[in-house]
CSV table of C-alpha atoms and ligand atoms in Angstrom, one decimal:
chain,number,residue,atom,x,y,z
A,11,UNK,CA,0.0,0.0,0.0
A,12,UNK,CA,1.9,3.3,-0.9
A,13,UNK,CA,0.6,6.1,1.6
A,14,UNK,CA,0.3,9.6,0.8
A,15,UNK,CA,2.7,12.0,2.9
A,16,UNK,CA,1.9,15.9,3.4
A,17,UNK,CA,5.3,17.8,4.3
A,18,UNK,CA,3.6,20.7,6.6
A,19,UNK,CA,6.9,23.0,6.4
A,20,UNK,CA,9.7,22.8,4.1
A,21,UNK,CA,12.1,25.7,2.0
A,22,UNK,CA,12.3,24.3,-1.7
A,23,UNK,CA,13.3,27.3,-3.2
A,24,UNK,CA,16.4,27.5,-1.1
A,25,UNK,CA,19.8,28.2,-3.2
A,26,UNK,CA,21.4,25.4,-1.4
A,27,UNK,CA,19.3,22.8,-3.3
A,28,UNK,CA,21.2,24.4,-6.4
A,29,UNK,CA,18.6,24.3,-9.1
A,30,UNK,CA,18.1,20.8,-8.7
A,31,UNK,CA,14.0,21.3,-7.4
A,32,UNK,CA,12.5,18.9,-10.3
A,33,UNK,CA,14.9,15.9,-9.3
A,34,UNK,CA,14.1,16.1,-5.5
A,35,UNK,CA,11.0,16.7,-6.3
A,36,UNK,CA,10.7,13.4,-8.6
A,37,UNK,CA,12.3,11.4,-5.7
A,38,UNK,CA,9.9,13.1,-3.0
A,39,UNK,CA,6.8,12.0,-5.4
A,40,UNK,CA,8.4,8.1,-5.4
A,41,UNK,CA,8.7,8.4,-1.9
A,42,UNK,CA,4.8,9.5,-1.3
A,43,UNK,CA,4.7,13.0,-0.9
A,44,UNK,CA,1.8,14.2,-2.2
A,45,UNK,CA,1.9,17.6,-1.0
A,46,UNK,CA,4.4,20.1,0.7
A,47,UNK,CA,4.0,24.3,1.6
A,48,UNK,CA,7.4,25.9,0.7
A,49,UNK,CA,7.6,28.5,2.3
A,50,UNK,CA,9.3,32.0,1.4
A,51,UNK,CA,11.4,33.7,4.4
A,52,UNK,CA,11.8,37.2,2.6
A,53,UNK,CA,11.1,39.3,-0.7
A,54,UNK,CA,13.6,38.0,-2.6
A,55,UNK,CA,11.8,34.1,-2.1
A,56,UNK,CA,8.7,34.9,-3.2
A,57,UNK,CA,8.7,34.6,-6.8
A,58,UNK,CA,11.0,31.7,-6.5
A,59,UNK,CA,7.9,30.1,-4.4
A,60,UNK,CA,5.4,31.4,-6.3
A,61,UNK,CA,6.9,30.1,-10.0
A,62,UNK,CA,7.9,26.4,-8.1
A,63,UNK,CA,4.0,26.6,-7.4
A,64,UNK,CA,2.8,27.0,-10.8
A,65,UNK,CA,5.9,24.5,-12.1
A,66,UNK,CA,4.7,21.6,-9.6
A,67,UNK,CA,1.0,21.1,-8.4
A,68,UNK,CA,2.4,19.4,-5.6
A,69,UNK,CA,3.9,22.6,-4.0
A,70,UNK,CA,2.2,24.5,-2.3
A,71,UNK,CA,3.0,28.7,-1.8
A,72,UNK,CA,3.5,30.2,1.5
A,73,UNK,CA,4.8,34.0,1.5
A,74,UNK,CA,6.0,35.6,4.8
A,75,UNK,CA,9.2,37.4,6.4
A,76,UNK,CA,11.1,35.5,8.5
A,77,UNK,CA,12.8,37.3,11.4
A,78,UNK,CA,15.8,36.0,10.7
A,79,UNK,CA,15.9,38.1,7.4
A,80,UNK,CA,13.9,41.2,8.6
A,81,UNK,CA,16.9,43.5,8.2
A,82,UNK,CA,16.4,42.6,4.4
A,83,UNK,CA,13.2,44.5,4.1
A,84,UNK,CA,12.0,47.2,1.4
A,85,UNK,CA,10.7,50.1,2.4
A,86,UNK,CA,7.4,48.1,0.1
A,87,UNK,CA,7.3,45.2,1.8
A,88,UNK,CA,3.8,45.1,3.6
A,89,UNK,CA,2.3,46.2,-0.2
A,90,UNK,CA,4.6,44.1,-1.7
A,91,UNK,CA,3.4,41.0,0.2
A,92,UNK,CA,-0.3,41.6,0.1
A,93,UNK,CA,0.3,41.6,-3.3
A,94,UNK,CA,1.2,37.9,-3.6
A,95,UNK,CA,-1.5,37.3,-1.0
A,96,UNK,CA,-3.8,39.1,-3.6
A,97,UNK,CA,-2.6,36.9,-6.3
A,98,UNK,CA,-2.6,33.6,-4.7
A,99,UNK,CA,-4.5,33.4,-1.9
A,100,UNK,CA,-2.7,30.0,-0.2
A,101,UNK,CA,-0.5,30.5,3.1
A,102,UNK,CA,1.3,33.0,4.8
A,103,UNK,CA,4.9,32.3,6.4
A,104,UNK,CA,6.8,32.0,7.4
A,105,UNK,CA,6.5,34.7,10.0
A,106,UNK,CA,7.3,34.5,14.1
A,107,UNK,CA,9.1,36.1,16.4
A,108,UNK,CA,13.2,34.8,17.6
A,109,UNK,CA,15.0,35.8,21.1
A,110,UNK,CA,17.7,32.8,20.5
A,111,UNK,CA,19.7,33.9,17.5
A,112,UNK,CA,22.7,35.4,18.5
A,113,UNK,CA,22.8,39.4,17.2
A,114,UNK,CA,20.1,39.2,15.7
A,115,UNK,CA,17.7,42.5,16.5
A,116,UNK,CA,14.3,41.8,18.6
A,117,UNK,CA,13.4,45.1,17.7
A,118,UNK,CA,10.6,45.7,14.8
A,119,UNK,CA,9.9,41.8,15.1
A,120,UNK,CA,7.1,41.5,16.5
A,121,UNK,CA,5.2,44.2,14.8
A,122,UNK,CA,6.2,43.0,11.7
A,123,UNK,CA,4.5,39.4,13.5
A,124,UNK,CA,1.4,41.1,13.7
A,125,UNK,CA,1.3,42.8,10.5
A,126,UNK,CA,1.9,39.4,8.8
A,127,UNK,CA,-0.4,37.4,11.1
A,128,UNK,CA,-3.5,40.4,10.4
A,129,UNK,CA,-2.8,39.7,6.7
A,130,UNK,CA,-3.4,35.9,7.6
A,131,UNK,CA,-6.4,36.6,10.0
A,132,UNK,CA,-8.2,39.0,7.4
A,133,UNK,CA,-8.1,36.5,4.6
A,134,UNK,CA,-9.0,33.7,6.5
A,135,UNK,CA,-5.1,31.7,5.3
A,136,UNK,CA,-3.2,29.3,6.9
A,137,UNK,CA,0.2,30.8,8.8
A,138,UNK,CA,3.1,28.9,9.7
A,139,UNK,CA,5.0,30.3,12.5
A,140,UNK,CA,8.7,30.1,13.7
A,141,UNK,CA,9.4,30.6,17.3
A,142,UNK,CA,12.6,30.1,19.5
A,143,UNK,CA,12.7,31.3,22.7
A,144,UNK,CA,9.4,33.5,22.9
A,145,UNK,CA,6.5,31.2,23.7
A,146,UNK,CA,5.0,33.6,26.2
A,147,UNK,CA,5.2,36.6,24.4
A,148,UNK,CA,3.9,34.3,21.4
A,149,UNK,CA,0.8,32.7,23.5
A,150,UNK,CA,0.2,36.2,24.3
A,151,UNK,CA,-0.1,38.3,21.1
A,152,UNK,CA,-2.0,35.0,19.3
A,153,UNK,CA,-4.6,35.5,22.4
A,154,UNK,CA,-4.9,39.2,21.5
A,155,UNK,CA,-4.7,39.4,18.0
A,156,UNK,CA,-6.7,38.3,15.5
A,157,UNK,CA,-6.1,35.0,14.1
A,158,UNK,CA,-7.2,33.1,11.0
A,159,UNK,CA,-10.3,31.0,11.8
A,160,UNK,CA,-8.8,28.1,10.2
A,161,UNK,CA,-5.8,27.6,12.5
A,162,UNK,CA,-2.2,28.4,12.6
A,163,UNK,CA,0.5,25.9,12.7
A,164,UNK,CA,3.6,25.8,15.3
A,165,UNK,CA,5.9,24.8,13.0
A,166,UNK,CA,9.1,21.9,14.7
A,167,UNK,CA,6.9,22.9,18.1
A,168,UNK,CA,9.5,23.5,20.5
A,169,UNK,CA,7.3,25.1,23.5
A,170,UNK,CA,6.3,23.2,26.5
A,171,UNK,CA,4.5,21.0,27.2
A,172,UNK,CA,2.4,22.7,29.9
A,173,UNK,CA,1.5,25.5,27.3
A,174,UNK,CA,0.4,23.0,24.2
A,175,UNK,CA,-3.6,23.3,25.4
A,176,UNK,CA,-3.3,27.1,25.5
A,177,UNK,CA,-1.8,27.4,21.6
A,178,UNK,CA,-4.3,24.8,21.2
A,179,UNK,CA,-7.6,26.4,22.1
A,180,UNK,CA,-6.6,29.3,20.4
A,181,UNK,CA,-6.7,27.2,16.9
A,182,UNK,CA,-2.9,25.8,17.0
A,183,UNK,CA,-1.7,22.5,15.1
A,184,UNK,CA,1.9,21.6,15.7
A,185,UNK,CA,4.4,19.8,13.5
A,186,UNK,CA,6.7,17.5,14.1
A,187,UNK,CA,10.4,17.6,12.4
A,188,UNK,CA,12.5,14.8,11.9
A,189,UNK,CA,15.2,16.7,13.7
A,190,UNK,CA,13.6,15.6,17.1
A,191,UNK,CA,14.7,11.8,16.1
A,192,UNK,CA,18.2,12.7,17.8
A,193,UNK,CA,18.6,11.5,21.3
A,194,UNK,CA,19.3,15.1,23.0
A,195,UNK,CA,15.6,16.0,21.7
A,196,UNK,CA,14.0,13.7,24.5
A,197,UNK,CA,11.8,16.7,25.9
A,198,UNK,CA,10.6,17.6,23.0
A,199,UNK,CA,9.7,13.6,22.1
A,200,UNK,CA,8.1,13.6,25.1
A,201,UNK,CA,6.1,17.5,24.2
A,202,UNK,CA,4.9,15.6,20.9
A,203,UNK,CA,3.0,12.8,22.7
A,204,UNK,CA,0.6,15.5,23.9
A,205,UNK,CA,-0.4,17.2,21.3
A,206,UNK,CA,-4.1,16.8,20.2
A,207,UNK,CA,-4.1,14.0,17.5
A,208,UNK,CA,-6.1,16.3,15.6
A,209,UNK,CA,-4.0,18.9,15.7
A,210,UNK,CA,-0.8,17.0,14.5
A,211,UNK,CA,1.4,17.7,11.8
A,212,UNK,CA,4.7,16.2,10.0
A,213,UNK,CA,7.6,18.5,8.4
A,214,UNK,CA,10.9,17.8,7.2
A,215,UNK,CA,12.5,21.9,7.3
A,216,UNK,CA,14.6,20.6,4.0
A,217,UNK,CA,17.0,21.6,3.3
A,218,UNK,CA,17.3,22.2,7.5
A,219,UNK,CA,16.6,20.0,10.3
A,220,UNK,CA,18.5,17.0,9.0
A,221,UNK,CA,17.4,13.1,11.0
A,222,UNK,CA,19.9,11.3,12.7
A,223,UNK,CA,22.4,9.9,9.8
A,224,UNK,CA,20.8,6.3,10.1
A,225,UNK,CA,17.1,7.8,9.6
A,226,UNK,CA,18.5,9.9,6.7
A,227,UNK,CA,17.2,7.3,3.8
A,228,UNK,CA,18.3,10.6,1.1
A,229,UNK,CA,21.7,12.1,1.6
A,230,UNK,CA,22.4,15.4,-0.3
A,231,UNK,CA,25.0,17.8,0.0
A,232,UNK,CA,25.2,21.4,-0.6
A,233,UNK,CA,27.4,21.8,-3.6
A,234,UNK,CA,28.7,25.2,-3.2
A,235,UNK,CA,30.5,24.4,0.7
A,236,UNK,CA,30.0,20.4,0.7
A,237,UNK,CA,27.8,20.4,4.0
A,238,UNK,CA,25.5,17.6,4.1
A,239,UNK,CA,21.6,19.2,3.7
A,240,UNK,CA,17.9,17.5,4.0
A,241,UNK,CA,15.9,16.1,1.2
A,242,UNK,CA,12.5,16.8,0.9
A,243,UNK,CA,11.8,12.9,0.4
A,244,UNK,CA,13.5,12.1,3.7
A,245,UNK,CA,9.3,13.1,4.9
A,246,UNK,CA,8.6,9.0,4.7
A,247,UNK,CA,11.3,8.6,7.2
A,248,UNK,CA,9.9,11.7,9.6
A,249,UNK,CA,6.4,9.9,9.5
A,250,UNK,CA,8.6,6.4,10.4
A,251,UNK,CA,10.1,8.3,13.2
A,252,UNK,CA,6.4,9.9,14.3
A,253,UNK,CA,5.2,6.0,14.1
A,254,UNK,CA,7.6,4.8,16.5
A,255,UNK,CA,6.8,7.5,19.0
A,256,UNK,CA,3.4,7.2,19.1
A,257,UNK,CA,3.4,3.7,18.9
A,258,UNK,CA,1.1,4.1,16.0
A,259,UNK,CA,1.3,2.4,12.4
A,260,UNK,CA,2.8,4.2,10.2
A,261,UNK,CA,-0.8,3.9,7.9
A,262,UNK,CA,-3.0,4.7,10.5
A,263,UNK,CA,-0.9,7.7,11.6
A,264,UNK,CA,-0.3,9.0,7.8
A,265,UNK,CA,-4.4,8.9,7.6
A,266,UNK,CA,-5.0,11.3,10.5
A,267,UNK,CA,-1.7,13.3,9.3
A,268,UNK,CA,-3.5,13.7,5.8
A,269,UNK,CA,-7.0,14.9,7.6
A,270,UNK,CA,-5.2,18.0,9.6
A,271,UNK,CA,-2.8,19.0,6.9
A,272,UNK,CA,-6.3,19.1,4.4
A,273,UNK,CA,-8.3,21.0,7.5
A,274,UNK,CA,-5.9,23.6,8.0
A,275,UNK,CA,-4.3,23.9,4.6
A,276,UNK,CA,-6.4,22.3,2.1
A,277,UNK,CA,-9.1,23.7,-0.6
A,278,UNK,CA,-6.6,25.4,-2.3
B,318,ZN,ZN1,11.4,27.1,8.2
């Protein structure tokens, strides 16, 4: 029985794949991935996304400003991204707020959050969310902002586990990465078997976020500097991973996977 696999959060258009999109995507298609949202982290990804998305029905577009990259920002970036919002109504992120990265500047982060998430909220569309070292301040602006009635998802959920009801109510699904396989990521292992099993999702991060080298069924390398870099059709080995932590087969798992990636992103 070949199952179909949804990748909740990945970066396809990322220069370190080097052009080669159409072959990973190939082997991602062999390996059951029916569907993945690529998401764009600043201007400059967008229309990368956006023309990967009319390229290859299985991708679907997600345009957002990462705060990693916020320093990159036009002067025309709000109009700029309602525009592609305008165009093609799909997802928004990915967007959130980041207190961990060294040097990088808090400041103008979160209201650049809220602007993005009000674009989300207004048109009803999915947002995929980053954060590191923020969850309160997070849980608090999602409970006082306005949110998209659909849902938000937490993308590689990294909060604890005390808080996972609170992001929850509010309309919060929370995806798993297969980066958690490595032994140090026992808290978070432990996080994952208490989210909602309606509200669960499965990501690979490619070309971040690699599995443990003996999970890794699809090495790839970054041409440019030789570092070793995920492929999108390692998401068969993710769901494996999920399988074994919930104790759940891998089919019966992939099922309820399919029915929250459809709910929250789907009809699109
Ligand atoms: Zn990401």
């Amino acid at each position: 029985m070949s199952l179909r696999l949804y990748d909740a959060h990945n970066h396809l258009q990322d220069d370190r794949f080097g052009g080669r999109q159409a072959e990973l995507l190939e082997a991602a298609a062999s390996a059951g991935v029916a569907r993945m949202v690529v998401n764009g982290a600043c201007e400059e990804d967008w229309p990368q996304v956006l023309a990967l998305a009319k390229q290859f029905p299985q991708v679907l577009p997600s345009f957002g400003y990462h705060p990693w990259y916020l320093h990159e920002r036009t002067a025309d970036w709000q109009k700029n991204l309602a525009k592609f919002l305008d165009t093609v109504p799909s997802a928004v992120g990915e967007i959130g707020l980041d207190r961990w990265k060294p040097g990088l500047p808090h400041a103008g982060q979160e209201e650049a959050f809220i602007t993005q998430l009000r674009l989300a909220a207004e048109r009803n569309l999915p947002v995929s969310i980053h954060c590191l070292q923020a969850w309160g301040r997070m849980l608090e602006i999602l409970q006082a902002e306005p949110r998209p009635a659909r849902g938000f998802l937490l993308h590689s959920y990294g909060g604890s586990q005390e808080m996972v009801k609170a992001f929850a109510d509010l309309g919060g699904y929370f995806s798993l990465p297969g980066y958690y396989a490595h032994e140090r990521k026992e808290r978070q292992r432990e996080t994952f078997k208490h989210i909602p099993a309606d509200r669960l999702l499965i990501e690979t991060d490619a070309p971040d976020q690699m599995l443990p080298d003996t999970r890794n069924d699809f090495p790839l390398t970054d041409e440019k500097t030789g570092k070793p870099i995920n492929h999108p059709a390692n998401l068969a080995a993710v769901y494996r991973f999920a399988a074994e932590l919930f104790g759940e087969p891998v089919e019966m798992l992939a099922a309820r996977v399919e029915e929250n990636f459809l709910r929250l992103f789907g009809g699109i």
